[in-house]
Short mmCIF file of N, CA and C in Angstrom, two decimals:
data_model
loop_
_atom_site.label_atom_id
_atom_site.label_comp_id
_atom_site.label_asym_id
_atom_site.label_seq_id
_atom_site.Cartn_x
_atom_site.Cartn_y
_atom_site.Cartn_z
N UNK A 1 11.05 -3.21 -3.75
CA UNK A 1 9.93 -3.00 -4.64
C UNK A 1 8.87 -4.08 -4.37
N UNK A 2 7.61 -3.54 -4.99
CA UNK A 2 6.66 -4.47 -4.45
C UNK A 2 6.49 -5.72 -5.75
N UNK A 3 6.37 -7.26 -5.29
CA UNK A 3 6.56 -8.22 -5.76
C UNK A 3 5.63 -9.08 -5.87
N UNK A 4 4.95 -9.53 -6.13
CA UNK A 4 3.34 -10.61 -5.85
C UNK A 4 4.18 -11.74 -6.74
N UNK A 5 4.11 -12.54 -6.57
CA UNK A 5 4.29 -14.48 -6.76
C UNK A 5 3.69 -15.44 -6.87
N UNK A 6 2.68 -15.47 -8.10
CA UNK A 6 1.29 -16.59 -7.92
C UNK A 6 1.88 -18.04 -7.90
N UNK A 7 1.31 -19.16 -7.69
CA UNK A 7 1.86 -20.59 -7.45
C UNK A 7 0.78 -21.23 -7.03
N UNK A 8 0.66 -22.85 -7.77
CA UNK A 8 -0.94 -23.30 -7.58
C UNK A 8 -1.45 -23.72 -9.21
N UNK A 9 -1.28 -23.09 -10.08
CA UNK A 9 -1.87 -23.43 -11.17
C UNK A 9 -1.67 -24.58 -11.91
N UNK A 10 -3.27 -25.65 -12.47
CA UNK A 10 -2.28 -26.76 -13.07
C UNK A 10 -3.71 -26.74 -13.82
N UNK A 11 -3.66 -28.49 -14.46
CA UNK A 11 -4.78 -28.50 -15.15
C UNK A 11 -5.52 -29.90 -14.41
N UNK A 12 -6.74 -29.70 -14.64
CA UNK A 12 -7.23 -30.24 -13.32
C UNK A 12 -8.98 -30.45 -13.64
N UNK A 13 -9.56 -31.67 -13.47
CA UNK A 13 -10.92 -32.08 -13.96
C UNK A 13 -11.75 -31.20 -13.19
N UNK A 14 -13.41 -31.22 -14.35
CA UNK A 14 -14.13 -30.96 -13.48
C UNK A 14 -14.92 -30.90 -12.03
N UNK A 15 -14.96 -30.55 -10.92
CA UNK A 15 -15.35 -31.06 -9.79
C UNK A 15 -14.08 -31.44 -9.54
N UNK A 16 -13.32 -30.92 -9.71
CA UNK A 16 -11.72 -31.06 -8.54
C UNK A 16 -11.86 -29.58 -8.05
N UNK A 17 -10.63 -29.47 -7.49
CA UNK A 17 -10.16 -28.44 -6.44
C UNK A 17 -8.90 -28.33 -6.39
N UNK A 18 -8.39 -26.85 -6.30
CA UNK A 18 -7.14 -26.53 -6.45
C UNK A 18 -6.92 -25.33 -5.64
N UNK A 19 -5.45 -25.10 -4.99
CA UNK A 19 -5.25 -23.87 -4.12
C UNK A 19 -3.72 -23.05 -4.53
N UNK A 20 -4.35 -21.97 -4.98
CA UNK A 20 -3.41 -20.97 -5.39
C UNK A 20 -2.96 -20.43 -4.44
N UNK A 21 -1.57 -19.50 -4.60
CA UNK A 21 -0.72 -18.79 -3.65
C UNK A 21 -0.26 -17.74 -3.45
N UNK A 22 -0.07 -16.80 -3.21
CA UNK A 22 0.85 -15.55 -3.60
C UNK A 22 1.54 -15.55 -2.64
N UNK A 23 2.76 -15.22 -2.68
CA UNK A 23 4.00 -14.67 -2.07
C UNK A 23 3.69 -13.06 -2.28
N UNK A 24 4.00 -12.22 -1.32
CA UNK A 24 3.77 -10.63 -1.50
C UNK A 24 5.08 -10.48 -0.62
N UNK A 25 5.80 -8.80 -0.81
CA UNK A 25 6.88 -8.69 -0.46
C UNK A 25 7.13 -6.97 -0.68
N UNK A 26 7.53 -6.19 -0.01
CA UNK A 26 7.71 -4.64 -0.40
C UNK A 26 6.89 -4.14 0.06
N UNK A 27 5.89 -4.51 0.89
CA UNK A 27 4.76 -3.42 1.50
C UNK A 27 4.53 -3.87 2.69
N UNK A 28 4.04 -3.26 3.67
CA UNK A 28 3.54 -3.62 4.43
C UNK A 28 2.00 -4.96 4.11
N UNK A 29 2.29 -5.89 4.37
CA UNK A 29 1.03 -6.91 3.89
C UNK A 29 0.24 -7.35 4.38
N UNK A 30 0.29 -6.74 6.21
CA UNK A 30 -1.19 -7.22 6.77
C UNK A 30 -1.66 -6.03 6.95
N UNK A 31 -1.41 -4.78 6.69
CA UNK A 31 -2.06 -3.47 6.18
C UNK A 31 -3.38 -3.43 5.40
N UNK A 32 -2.97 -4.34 4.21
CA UNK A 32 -3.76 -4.18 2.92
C UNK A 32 -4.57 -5.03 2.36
N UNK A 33 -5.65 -4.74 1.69
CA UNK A 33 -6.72 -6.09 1.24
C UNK A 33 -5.55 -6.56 0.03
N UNK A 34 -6.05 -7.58 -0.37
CA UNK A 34 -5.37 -8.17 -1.26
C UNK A 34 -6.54 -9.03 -2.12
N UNK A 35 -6.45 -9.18 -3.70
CA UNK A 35 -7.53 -9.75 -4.26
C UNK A 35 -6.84 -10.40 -4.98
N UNK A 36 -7.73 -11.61 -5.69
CA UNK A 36 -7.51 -12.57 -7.06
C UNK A 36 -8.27 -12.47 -7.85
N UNK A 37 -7.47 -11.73 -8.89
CA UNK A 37 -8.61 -11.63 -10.55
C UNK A 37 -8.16 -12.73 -11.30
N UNK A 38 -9.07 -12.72 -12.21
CA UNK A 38 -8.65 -13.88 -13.25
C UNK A 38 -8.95 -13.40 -14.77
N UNK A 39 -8.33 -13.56 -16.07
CA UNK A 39 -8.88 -13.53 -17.25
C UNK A 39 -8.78 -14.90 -17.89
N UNK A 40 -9.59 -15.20 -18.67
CA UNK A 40 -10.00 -16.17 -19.81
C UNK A 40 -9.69 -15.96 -21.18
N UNK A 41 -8.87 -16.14 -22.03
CA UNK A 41 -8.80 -16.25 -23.61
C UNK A 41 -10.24 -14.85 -24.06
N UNK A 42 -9.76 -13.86 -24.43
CA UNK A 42 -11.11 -12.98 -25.22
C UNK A 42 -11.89 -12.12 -24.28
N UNK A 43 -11.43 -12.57 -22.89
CA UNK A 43 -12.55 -12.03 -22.26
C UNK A 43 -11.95 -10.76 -21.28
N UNK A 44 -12.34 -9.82 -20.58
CA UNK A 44 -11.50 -9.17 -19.67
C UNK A 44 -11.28 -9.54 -18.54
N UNK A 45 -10.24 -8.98 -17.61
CA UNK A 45 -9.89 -9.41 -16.25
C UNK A 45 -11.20 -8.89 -15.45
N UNK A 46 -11.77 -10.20 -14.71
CA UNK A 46 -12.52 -9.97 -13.71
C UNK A 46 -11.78 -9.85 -12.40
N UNK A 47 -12.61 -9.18 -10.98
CA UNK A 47 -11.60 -9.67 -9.77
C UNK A 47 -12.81 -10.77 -9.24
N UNK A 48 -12.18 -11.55 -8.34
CA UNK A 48 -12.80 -12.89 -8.31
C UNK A 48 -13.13 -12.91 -7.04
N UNK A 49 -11.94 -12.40 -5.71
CA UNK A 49 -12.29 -12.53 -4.63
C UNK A 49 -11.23 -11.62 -4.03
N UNK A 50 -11.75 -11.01 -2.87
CA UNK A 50 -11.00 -9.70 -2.51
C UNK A 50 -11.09 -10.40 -0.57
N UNK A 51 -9.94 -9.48 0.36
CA UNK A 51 -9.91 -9.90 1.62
C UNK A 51 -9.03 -8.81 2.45
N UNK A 52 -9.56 -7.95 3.41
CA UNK A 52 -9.05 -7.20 3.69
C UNK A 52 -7.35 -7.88 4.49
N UNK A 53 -6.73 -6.64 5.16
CA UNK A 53 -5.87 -6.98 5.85
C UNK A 53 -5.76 -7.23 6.71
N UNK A 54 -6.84 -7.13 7.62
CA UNK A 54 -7.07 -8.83 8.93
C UNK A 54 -7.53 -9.68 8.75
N UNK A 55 -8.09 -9.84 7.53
CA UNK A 55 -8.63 -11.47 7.19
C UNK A 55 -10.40 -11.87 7.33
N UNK A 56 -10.40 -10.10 8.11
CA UNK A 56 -12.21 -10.52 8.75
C UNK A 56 -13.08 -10.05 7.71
N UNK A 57 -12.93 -9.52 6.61
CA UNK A 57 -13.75 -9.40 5.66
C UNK A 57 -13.23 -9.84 4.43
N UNK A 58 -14.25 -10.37 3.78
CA UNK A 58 -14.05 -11.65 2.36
C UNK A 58 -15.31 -10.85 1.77
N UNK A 59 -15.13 -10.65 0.12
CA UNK A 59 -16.06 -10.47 -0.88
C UNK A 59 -15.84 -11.51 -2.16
N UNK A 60 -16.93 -12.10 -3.00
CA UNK A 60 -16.25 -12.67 -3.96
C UNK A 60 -17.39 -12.40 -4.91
N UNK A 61 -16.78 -12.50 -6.61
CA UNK A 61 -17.43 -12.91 -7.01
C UNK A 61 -18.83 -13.54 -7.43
N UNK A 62 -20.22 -12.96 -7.75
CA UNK A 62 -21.16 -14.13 -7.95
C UNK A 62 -21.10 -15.11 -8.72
N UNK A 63 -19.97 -15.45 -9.75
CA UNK A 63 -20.19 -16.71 -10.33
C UNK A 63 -18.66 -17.56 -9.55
N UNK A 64 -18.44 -17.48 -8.28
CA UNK A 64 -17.51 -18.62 -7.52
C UNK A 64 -17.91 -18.35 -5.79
N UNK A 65 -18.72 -17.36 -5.66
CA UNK A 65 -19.31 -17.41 -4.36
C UNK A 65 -20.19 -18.85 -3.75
N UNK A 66 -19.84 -19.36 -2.46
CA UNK A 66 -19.85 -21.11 -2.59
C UNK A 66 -19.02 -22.09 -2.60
N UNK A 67 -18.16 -21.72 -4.07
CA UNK A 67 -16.59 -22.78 -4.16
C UNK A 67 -15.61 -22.23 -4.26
N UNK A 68 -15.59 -20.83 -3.92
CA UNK A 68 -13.85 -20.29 -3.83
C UNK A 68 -14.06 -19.45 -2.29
N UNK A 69 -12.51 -19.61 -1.80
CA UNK A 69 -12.44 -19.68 -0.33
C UNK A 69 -11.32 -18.54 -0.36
N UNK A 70 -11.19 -16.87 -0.08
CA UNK A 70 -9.44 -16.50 -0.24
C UNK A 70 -9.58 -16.28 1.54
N UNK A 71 -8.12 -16.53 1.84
CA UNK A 71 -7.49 -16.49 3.29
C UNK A 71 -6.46 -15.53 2.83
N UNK A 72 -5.52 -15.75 4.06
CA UNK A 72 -4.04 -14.99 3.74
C UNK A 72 -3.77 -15.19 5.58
N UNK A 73 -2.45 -15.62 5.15
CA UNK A 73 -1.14 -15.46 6.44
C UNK A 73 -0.42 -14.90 6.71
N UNK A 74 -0.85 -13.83 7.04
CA UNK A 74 -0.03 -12.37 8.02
C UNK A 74 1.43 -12.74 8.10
N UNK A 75 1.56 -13.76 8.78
CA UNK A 75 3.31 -14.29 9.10
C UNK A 75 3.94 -14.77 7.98
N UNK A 76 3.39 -15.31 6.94
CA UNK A 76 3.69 -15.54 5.81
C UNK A 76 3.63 -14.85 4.86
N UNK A 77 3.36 -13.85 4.86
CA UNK A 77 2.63 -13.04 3.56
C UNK A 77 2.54 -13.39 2.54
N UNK A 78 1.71 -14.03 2.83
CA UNK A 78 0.77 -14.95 1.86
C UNK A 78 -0.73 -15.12 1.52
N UNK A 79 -1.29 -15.23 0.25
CA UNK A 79 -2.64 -14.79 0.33
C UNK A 79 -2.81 -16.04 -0.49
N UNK A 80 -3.92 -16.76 -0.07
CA UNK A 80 -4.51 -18.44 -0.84
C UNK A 80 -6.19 -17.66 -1.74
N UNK A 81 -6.26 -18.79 -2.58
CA UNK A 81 -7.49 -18.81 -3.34
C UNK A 81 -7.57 -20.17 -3.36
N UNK A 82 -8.36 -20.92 -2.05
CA UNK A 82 -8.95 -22.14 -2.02
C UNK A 82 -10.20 -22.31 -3.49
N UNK A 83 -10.12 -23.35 -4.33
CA UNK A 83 -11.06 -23.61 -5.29
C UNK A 83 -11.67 -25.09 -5.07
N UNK A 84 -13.39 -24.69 -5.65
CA UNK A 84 -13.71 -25.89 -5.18
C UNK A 84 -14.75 -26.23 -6.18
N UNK A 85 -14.77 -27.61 -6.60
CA UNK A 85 -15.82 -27.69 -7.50
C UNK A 85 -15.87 -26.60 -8.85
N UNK A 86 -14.73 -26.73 -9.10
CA UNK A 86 -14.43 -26.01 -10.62
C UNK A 86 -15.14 -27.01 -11.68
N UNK A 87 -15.02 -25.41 -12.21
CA UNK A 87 -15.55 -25.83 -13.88
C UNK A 87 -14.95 -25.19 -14.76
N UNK A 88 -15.69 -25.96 -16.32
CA UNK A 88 -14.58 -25.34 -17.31
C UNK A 88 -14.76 -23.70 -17.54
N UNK A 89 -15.79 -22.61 -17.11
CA UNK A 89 -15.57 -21.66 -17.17
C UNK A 89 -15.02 -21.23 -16.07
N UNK A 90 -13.94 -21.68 -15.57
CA UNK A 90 -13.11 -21.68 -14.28
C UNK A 90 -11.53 -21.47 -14.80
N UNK A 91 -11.45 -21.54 -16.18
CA UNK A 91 -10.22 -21.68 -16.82
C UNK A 91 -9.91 -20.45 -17.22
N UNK A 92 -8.72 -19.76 -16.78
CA UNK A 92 -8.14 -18.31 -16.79
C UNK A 92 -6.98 -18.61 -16.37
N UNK A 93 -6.08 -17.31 -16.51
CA UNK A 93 -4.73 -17.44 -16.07
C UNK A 93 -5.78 -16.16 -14.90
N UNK A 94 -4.93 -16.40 -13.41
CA UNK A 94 -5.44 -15.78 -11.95
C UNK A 94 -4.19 -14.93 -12.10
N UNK A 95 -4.30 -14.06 -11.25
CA UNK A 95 -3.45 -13.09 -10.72
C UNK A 95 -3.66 -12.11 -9.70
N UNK A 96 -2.74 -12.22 -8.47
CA UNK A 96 -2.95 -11.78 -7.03
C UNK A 96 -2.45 -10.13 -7.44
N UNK A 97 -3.32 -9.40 -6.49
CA UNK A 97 -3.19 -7.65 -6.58
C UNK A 97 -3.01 -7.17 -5.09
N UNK A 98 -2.86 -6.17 -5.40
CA UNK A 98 -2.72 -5.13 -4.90
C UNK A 98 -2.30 -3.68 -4.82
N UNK A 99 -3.07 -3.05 -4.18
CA UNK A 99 -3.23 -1.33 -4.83
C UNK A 99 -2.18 -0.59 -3.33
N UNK A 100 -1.24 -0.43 -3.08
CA UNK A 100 -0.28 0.13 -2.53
C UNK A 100 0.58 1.44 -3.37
N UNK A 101 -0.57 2.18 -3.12
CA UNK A 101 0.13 3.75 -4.28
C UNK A 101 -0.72 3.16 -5.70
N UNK A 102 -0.58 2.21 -5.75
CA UNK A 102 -0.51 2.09 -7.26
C UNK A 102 -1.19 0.44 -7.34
N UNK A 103 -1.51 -0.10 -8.56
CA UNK A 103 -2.05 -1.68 -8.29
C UNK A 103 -0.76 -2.47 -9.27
N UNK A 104 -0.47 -3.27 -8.39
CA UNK A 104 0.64 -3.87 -8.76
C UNK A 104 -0.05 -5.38 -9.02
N UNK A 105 0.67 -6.16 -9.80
CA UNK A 105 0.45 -7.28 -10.02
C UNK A 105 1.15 -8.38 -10.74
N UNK A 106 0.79 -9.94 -9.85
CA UNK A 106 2.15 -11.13 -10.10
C UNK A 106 1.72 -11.59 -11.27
N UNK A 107 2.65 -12.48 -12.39
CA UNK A 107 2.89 -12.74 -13.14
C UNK A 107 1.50 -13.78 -13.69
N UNK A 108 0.88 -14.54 -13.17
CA UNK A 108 -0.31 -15.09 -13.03
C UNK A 108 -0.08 -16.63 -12.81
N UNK A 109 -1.10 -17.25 -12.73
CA UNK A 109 -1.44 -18.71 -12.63
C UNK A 109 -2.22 -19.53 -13.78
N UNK A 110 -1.74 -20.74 -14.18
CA UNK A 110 -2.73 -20.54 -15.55
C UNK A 110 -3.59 -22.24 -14.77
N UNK A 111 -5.04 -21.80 -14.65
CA UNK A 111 -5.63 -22.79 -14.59
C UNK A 111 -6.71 -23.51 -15.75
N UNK A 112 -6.31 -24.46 -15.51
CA UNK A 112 -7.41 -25.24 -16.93
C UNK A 112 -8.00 -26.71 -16.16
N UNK A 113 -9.67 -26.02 -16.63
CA UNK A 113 -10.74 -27.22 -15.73
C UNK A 113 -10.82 -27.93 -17.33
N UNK A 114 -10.24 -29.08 -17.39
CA UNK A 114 -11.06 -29.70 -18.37
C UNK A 114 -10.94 -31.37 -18.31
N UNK A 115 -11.64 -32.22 -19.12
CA UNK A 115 -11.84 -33.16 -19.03
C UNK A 115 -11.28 -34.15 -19.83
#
């Protein structure tokens, strides 16, 4: 079955930087784009940054386009959300996707920018 595994989340000052993880497992995973949404306390799940399955196309976000970076390692199946220069509306629990039949999704990451 298909499995996503976020890892990475902590709490962490303004103008720091932090790099999230997913573990993926049950699908073929350099097939498929893979994205990181995030929600905030009240607010709905946005997706934040999306990356196909060779790695050569990246979309993100306009409010982290600049300081968020997503990759992913084919041999690893593994998909990163490099962060950079966070802020406190940067604070959400994240969570790695993917739509294989269906959109499946890992348990999340809880990040908190504060001071």
């Amino acid at each position: 079955q298909v499995q996503l595994v976020e890892s990475g989340g902590d709490l962490v000052q303004p103008g720091g930087s932090l790099r999230l993880s997913c573990l993926a497992s049950g699908f073929p995973f350099s097939t498929y784009s893979m994205r990181w949404y995030r929600q905030a306390p009240g607010k709905e799940r946005e997706r934040v940054a999306t990356i196909t399955g060779t790695g050569g196309t990246t979309n993100y976000a306009e409010s982290v386009k600049g300081r968020f970076n997503i990759s992913r390692d084919n041999a690893k199946n593994t998909v990163y959300l490099q962060m950079n220069s966070l802020k406190p509306e940067d604070t959400a629990v994240y969570y790695c996707n993917v739509w294989f039949l269906q959109h499946f999704w890992g348990q999340g990451t809880q990040v908190t920018v504060s001071s």
